[in-house]
XYZ file of C-alpha atoms in Angstrom:
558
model
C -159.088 8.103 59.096
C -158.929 8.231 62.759
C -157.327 4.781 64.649
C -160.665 2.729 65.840
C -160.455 2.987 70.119
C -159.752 -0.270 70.958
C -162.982 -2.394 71.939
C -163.493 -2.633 76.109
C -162.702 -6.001 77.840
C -165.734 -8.419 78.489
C -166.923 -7.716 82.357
C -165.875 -11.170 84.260
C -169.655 -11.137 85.837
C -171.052 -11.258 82.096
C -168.368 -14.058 80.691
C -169.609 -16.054 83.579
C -173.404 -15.449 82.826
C -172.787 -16.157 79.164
C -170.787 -19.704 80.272
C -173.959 -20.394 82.227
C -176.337 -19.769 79.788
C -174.420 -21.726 77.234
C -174.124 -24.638 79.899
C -177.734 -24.577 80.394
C -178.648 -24.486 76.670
C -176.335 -27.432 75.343
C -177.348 -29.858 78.529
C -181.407 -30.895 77.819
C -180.778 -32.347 81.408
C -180.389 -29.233 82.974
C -182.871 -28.724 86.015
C -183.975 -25.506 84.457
C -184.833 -27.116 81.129
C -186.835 -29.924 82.789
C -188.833 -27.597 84.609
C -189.435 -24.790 81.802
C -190.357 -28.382 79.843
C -192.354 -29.505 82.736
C -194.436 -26.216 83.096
C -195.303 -25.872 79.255
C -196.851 -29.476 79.176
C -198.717 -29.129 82.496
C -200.092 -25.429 81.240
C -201.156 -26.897 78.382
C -202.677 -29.904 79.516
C -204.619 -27.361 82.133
C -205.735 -24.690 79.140
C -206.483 -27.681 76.666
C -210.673 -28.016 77.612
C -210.706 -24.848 78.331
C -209.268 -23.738 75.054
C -211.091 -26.469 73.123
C -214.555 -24.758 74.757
C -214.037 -21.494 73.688
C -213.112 -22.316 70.146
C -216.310 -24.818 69.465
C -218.337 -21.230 71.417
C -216.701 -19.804 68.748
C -217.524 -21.830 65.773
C -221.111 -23.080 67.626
C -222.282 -20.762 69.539
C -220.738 -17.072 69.266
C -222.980 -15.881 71.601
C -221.291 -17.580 74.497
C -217.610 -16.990 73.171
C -217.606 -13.834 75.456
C -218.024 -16.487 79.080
C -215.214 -19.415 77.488
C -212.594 -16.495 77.035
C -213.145 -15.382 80.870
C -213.366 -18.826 82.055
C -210.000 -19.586 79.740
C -208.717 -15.950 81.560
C -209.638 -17.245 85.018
C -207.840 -20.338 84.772
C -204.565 -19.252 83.203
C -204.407 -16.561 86.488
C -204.870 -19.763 88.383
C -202.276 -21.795 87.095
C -200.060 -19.471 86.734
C -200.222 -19.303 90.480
C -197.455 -20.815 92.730
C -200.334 -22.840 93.855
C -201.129 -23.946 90.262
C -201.127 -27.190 88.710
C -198.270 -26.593 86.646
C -196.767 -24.626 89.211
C -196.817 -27.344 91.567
C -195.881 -30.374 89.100
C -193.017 -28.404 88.110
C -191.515 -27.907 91.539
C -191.846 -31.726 92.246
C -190.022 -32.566 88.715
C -187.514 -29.510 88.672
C -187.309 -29.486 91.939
C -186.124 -33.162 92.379
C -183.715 -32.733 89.423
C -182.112 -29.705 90.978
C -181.782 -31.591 94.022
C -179.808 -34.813 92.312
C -177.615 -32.147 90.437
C -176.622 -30.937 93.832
C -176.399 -33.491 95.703
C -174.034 -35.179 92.758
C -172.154 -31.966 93.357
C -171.659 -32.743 97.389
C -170.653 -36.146 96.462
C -167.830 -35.440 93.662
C -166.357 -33.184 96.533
C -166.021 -36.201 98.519
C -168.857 -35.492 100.859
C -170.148 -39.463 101.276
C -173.991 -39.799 101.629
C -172.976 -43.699 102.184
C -176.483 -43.701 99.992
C -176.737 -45.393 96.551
C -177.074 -43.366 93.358
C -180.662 -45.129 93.036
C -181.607 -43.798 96.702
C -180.297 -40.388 96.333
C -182.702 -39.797 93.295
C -185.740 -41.565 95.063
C -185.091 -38.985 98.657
C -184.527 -36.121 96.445
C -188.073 -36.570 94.415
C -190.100 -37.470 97.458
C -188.643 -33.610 99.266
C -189.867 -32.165 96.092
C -193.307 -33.860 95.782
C -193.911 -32.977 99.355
C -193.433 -29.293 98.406
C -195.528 -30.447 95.623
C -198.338 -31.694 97.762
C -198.017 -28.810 99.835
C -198.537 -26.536 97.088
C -201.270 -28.178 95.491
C -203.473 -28.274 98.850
C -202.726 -24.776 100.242
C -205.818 -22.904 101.034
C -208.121 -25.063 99.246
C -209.740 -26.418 102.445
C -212.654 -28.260 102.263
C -215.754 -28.260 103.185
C -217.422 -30.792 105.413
C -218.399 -33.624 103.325
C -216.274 -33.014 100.090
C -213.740 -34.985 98.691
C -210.293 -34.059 98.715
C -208.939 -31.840 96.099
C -205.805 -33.534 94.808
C -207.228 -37.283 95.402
C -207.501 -37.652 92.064
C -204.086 -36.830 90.913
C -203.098 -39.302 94.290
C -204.519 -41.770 92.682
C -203.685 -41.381 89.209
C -199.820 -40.711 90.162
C -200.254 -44.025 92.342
C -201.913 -46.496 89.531
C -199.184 -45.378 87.479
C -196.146 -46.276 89.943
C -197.600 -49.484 90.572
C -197.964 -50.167 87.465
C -193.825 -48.989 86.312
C -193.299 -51.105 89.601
C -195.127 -54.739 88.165
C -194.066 -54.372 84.788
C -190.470 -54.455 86.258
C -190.787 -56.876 88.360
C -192.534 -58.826 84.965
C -189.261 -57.756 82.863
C -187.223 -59.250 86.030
C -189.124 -62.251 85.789
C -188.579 -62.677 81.802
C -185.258 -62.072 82.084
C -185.091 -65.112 84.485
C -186.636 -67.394 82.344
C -184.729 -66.731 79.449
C -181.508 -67.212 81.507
C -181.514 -71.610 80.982
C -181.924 -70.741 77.197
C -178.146 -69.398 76.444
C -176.714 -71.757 79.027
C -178.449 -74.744 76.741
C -176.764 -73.323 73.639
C -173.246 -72.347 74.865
C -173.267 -76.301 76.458
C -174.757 -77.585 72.440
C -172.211 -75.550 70.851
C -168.877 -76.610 72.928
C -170.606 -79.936 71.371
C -169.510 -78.967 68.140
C -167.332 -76.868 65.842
C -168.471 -73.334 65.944
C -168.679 -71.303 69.219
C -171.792 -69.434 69.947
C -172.766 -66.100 69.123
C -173.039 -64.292 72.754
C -174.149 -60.860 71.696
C -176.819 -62.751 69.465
C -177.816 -64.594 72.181
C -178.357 -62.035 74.597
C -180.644 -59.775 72.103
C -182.234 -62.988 71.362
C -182.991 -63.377 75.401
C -183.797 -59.973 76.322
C -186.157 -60.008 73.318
C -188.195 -63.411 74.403
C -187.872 -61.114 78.207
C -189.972 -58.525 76.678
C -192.347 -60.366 74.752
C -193.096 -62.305 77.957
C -193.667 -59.286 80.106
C -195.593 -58.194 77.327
C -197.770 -61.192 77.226
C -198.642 -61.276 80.644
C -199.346 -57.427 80.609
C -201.454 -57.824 78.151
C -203.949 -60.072 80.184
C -203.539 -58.439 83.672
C -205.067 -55.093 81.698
C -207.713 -56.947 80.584
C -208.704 -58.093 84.043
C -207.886 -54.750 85.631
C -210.335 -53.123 83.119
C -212.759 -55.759 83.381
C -213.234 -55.395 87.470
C -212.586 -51.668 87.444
C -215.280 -51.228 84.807
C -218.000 -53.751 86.706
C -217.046 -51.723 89.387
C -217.632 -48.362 88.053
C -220.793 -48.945 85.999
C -222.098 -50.001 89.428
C -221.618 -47.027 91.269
C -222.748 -45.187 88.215
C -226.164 -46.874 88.267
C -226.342 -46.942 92.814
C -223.926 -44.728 94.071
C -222.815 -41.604 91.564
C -221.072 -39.678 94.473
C -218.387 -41.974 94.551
C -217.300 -40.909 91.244
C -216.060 -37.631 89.634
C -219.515 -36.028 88.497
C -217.529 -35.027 84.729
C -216.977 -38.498 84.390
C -220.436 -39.556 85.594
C -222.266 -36.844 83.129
C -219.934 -38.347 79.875
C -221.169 -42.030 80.913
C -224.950 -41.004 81.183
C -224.388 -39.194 77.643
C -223.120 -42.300 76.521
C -225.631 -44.691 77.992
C -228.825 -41.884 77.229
C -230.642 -43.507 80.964
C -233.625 -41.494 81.665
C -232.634 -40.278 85.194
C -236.015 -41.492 86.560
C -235.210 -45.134 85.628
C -231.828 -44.645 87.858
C -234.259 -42.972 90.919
C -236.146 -46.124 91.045
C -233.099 -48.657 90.901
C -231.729 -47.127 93.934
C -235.137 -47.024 95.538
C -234.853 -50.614 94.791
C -231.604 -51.005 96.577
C -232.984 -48.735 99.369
C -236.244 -50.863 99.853
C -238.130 -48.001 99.110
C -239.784 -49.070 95.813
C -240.682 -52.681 95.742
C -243.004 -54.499 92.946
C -244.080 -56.819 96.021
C -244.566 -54.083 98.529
C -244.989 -51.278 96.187
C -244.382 -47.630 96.353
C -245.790 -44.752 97.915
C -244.578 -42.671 94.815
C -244.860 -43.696 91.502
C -241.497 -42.592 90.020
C -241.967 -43.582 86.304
C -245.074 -43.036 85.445
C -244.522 -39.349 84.369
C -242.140 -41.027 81.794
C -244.893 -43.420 80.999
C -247.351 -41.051 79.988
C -244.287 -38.903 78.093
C -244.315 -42.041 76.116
C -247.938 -42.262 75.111
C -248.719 -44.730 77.832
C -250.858 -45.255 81.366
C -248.997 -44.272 84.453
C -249.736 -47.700 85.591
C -247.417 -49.135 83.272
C -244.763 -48.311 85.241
C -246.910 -48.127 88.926
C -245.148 -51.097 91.616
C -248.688 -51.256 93.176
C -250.137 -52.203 89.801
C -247.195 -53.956 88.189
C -247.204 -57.683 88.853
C -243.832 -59.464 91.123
C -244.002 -62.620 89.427
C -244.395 -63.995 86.496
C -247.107 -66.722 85.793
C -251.213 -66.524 85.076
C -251.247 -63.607 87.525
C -249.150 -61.662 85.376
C -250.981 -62.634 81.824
C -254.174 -60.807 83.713
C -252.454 -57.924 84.482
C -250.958 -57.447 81.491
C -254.023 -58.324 79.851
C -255.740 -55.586 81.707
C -253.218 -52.636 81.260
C -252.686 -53.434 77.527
C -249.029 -54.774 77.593
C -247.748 -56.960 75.049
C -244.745 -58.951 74.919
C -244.468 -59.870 78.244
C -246.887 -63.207 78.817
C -245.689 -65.359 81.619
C -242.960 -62.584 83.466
C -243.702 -59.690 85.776
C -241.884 -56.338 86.140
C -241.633 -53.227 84.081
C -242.680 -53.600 80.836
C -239.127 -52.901 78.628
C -240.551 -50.099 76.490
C -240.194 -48.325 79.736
C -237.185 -48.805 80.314
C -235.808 -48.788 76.681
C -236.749 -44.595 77.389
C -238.690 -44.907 73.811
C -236.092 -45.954 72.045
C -237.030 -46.908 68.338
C -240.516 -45.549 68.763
C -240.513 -44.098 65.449
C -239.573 -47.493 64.050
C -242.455 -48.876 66.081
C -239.854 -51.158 67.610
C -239.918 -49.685 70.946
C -241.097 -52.864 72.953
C -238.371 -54.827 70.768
C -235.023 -55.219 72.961
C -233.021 -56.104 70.202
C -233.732 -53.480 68.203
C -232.865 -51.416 71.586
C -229.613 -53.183 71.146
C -228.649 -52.302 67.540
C -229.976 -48.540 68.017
C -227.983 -48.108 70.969
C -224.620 -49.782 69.233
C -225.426 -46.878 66.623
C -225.984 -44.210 68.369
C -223.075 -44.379 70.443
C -220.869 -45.737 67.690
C -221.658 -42.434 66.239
C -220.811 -40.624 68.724
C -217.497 -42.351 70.055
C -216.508 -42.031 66.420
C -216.487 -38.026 66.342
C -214.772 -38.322 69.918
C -212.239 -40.627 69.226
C -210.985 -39.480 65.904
C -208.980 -36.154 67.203
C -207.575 -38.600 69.761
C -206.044 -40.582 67.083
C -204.771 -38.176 64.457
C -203.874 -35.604 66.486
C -200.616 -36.792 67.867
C -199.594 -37.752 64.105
C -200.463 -33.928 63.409
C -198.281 -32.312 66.797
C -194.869 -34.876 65.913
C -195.522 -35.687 61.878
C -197.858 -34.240 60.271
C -196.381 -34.494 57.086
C -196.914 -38.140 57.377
C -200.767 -37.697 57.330
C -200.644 -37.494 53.992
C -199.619 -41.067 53.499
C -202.391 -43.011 52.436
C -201.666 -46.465 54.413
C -200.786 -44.666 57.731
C -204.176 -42.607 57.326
C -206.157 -45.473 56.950
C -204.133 -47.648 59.680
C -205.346 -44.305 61.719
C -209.050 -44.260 60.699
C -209.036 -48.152 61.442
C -207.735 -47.821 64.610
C -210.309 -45.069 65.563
C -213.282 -46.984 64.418
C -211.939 -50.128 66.300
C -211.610 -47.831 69.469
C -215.628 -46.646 69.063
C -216.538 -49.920 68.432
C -215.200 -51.127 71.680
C -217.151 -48.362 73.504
C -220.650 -48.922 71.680
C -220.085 -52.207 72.720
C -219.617 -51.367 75.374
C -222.563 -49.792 76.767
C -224.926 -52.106 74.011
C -223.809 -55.333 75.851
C -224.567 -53.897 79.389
C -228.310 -52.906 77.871
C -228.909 -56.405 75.905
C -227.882 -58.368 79.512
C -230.196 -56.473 81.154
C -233.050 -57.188 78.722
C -231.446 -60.877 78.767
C -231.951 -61.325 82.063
C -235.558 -59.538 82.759
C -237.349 -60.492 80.162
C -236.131 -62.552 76.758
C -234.725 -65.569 79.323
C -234.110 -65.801 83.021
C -236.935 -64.179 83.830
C -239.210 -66.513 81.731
C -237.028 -69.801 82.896
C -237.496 -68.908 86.818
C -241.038 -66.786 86.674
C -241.448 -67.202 90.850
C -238.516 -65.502 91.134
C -239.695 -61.864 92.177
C -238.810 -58.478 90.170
C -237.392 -57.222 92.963
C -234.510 -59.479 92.404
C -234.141 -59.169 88.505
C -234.040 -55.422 88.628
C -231.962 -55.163 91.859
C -228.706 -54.340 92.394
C -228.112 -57.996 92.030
C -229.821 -58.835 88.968
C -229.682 -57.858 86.077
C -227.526 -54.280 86.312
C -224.860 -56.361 87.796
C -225.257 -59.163 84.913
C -224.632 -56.130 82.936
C -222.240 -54.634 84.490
C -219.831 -57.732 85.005
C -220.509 -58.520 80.952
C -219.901 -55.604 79.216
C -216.135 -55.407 80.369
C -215.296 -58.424 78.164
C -215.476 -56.171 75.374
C -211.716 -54.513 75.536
C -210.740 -57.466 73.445
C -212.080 -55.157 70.817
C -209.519 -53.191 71.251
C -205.719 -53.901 70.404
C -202.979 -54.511 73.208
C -201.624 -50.850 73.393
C -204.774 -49.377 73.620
C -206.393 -52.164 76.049
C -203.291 -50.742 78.370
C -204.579 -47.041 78.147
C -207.701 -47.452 78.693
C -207.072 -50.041 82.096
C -204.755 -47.515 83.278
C -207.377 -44.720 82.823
C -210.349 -46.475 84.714
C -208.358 -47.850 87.605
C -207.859 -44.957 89.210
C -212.035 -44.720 89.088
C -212.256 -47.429 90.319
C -209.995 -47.104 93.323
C -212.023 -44.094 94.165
C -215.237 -45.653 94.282
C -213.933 -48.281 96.033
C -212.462 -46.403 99.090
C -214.783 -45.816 102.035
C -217.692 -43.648 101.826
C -216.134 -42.274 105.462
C -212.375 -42.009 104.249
C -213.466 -40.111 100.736
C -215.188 -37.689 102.416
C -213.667 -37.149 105.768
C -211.249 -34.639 106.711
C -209.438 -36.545 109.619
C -205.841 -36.317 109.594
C -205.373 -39.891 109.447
C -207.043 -39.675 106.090
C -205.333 -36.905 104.786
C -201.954 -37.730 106.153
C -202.225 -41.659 104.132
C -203.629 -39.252 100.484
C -200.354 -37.345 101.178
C -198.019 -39.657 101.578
C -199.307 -41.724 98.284
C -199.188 -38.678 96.163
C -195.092 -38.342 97.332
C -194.144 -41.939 97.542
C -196.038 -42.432 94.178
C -194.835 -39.057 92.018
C -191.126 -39.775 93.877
C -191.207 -43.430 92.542
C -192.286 -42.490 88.517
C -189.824 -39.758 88.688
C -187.317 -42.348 90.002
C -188.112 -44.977 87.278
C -187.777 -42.481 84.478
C -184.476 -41.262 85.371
C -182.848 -45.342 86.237
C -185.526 -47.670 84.695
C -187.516 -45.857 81.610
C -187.796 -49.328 80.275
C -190.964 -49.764 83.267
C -193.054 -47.095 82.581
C -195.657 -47.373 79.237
C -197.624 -45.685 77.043
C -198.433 -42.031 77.054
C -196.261 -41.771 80.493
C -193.259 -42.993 78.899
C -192.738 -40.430 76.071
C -194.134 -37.873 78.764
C -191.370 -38.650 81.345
C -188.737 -38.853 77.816
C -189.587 -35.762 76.656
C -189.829 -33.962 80.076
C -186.365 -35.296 81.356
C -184.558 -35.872 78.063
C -186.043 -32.871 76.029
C -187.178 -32.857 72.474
C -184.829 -35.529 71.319
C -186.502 -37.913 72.644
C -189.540 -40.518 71.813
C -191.518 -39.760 69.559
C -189.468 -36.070 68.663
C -186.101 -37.717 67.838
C -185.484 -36.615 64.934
C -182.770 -38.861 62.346
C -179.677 -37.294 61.905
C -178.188 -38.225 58.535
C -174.445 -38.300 58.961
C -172.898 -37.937 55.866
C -169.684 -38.997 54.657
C -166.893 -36.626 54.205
C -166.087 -35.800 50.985
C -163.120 -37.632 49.902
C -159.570 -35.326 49.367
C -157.186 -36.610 46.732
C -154.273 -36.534 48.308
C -151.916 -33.469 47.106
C -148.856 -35.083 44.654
C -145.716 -34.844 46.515
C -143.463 -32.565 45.111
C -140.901 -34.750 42.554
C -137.153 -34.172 43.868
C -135.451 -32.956 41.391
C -132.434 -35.530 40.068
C -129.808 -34.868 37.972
C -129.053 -36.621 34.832
């Protein structure tokens, strides 16, 4: 056989490249992991209704498969754009890591920043977000009178910093408390024999911290949801252009208001339609007559402002039933015909109960992927156990029974207050004001809030920290949200940096602030798959036990 030719020496360039790559692959720190990490979840999270489209076209509607897959085409080529969503997230939490890696790497060569370890994280995020920002906002310039096209994400990225920022100032504040407690037992136990337990003592503390914190949490989300919702249901009923038109098109699917109904309560609020000075237009009465009855059922010139003997005639006169002794629209105009085939379509309870059904139904069906599928992306071989899929299934139907509950109370208010009490208790109290802006929408719209105590403590968070950010928006000045002054823009921008900079921040020094969703997010992101919900138990096992080897005997002589 010939000799084998001895094999070549590894280049130096490739043992270096190999080092790297082995660096980078052990370390789920590394910058480059976080941002390959970063730009999966983002791309995902941008594809996801896209995706979700195409494949109900598919199952639904085949015809229309062909328009979801170029709409799911045109938005991958968009985000896989520098300019991108996921582009642009990914250079603000890549970016910002690369920077602290570096600027670690200037310190440990004795380069002093004289800045804390804590500030040097915070700078380095807010440089990246601003590229962020920058990114996010380049070439899409708007046109006069539009809103700007990353305030959303502004304020989102801001409820949620404010939030991370409270609930440590709340864990602060628990801690505090708790701090008399060991100081009363270490002074009783130098009373007696034994001496206290001070590890015990300080889980014991920090435990009584968090269920504080947690406590008081717990009731600041129910008041932010509360106002944010009154808020929002407002706008939705008098001013829609304050709010995202997807989310005002899922609330009018939820709340099934004939649009015509909302054209006259903002003529209302405009003056422009007036049961005391009536209406050049009759808005309604088309729906009227869709409904079987007169157009001067629902006719302001016709309809009667007050309540009393007046009314009783004019009811009397158009037919009407149900309504002796109040004025206004009768209600089986405004319940939209609702239980008409039950002939219960004057009857505002019933209205109630087939509303709470309907959307029941339907907040069912929507909120039933939202529950199991997490359990099927981290365990799904858990979904076969019965008592976590009925703990599931349970937890769903609690979460749809909050929302038909929802939009039922704001309904039976309404009804409540023009026509089954206040109307009747105060008839010379005009129309106008019962179905104003001050009547009974807001009655409803202030009462049908106080039904997240439906829904349990972790969810009650979710959902406060999803309509907050609403209800900043419609709160901000119709001239700010729509102006393109660099005042205005200059304020977005800086929120949308100081905010991303300070989550970032928190996650890396105090993951013990942020909650929910945003937590294992910011885990999994800067930690890798290890973490949250992905950890996965390592079972260490023993080592199997040796018998030690019998020394050899010496030998000894007789």
């Amino acid at each position: 056989m010939p000799p084998s030719s001895p094999s070549k020496p590894t280049p130096p360039w490739k043992a270096s490249f190999a080092a790297i790559i082995q660096n980078i692959s052990d370390d789920p720190g590394h910058p480059l992991q976080i941002a390959l990490r970063t730009f999966s979840l983002c791309l995902s999270l941008s594809l996801s209704p896209v995706l979700l489209r195409a494949i109900f076209a598919l199952v639904l509607r085949p015809e229309s498969f062909t328009t979801h897959v170029r709409g799911l085409w045109r938005a991958l080529s968009r985000e896989l754009r520098p300019t991108g969503f996921a582009s642009a997230i990914t250079t603000a939490v890549g970016g910002g890591a690369a920077l602290q890696r570096l600027w670690n790497v200037l310190e440990h060569r004795h380069i002093n920043s004289k800045l804390s370890l804590y500030q040097r994280t915070f700078l380095a995020n807010a440089l990246s977000s601003t590229f962020a920002i920058i990114l996010l906002r380049w070439k899409r310039y708007r046109r006069p009178g539009t809103v700007s096209p990353t305030l959303d994400l502004s304020l989102l990225f801001f409820v949620r910093a404010l939030d991370a920022s409270v609930q440590l100032l709340l864990l602060r504040k628990g801690r505090e408390r708790q701090v008399q407690a060991p100081l009363c037992n270490v002074v009783a136990s130098r009373a007696s024999s034994t001496p206290p337990d001070t590890r015990f003592l300080d889980k014991q503390s920090e435990s009584l911290a968090k269920e504080w914190q947690n406590k008081v949490a717990m009731h600041l989300d129910t008041f932010i949801f509360w106002a944010g919702s009154a808020r929002i249901m407002w706008c939705f009923l008098y001013q829609p252009q304050r709010l995202p038109p997807t989310f005002v098109k899922w609330i009018n699917s939820l709340a099934n208001i004939d649009k015509r109904l909302l054209e006259v309560l903002r003529a209302l609020r405009e003056g422009t339609w007036s049961y005391a000075r009536g209406s050049r237009h009759n808005i309604v009465g088309s729906l009227a007559e869709e409904l079987g009855r007169s157009s001067s059922w629902a006719d302001p010139a016709v309809l009667p402002a007050y309540g009393g003997n007046f009314a009783n005639d004019t009811w009397k006169q158009l037919g009407v039933e149900g309504r002796s002794g109040i004025g206004g629209m009768p209600c089986e105009i405004v319940h939209g015909g609702i239980g008409a085939s039950f002939g219960l379509q004057n009857d505002c309870v019933a209205n109630t109960a087939i509303r709470t059904v309907y959307v029941f139904a339907r907040a069912l069906a929507l909120n039933l992927p939202v529950h199991f599928l997490p359990i099927l992306l981290t365990k799904p071989s858990s979904i076969i156990r019965p008592h976590l899929a009925l703990s599931t299934l349970l937890s769903a139907i609690r979460s749809a029974t909050f929302l038909s509950t929802f939009i039922s109370s704001c309904w039976f208010t309404v009804c409540f207050t023009r026509t089954l009490v206040l109307a009747r208790l105060f008839p010379k109290i005009s129309h106008d004001v019962w179905d104003g802006p001050y009547g009974g929408t807001l009655a409803g719209s202030l009462i049908c809030g106080m039904s997240i105590w439906i829904e349990d403590a972790r969810r009650r968070r979710e959902v406060a920290l999803y309509v907050l950010p609403r209800a900043l928006r419609a709160s901000i000045p119709e001239k700010w949200l729509r102006s393109r002054h660099s005042v205005a823009q200059f304020a977005e921008c800086l929120t949308f940096i100081v905010s991303l900079a300070s989550l970032l921040t928190f996650s890396v020094h105090h993951p013990e602030s942020l909650r929910g969703l945003l937590r294992w997010t910011m885990a999994f992101v800067m930690k890798g798959p290890n973490a949250g919900v992905w950890k996965k138990k390592i079972v260490t096992c023993p080592p199997t036990p040796v018998e030690p080897s019998t020394p050899p005997l010496a030998d000894h002589k007789d």
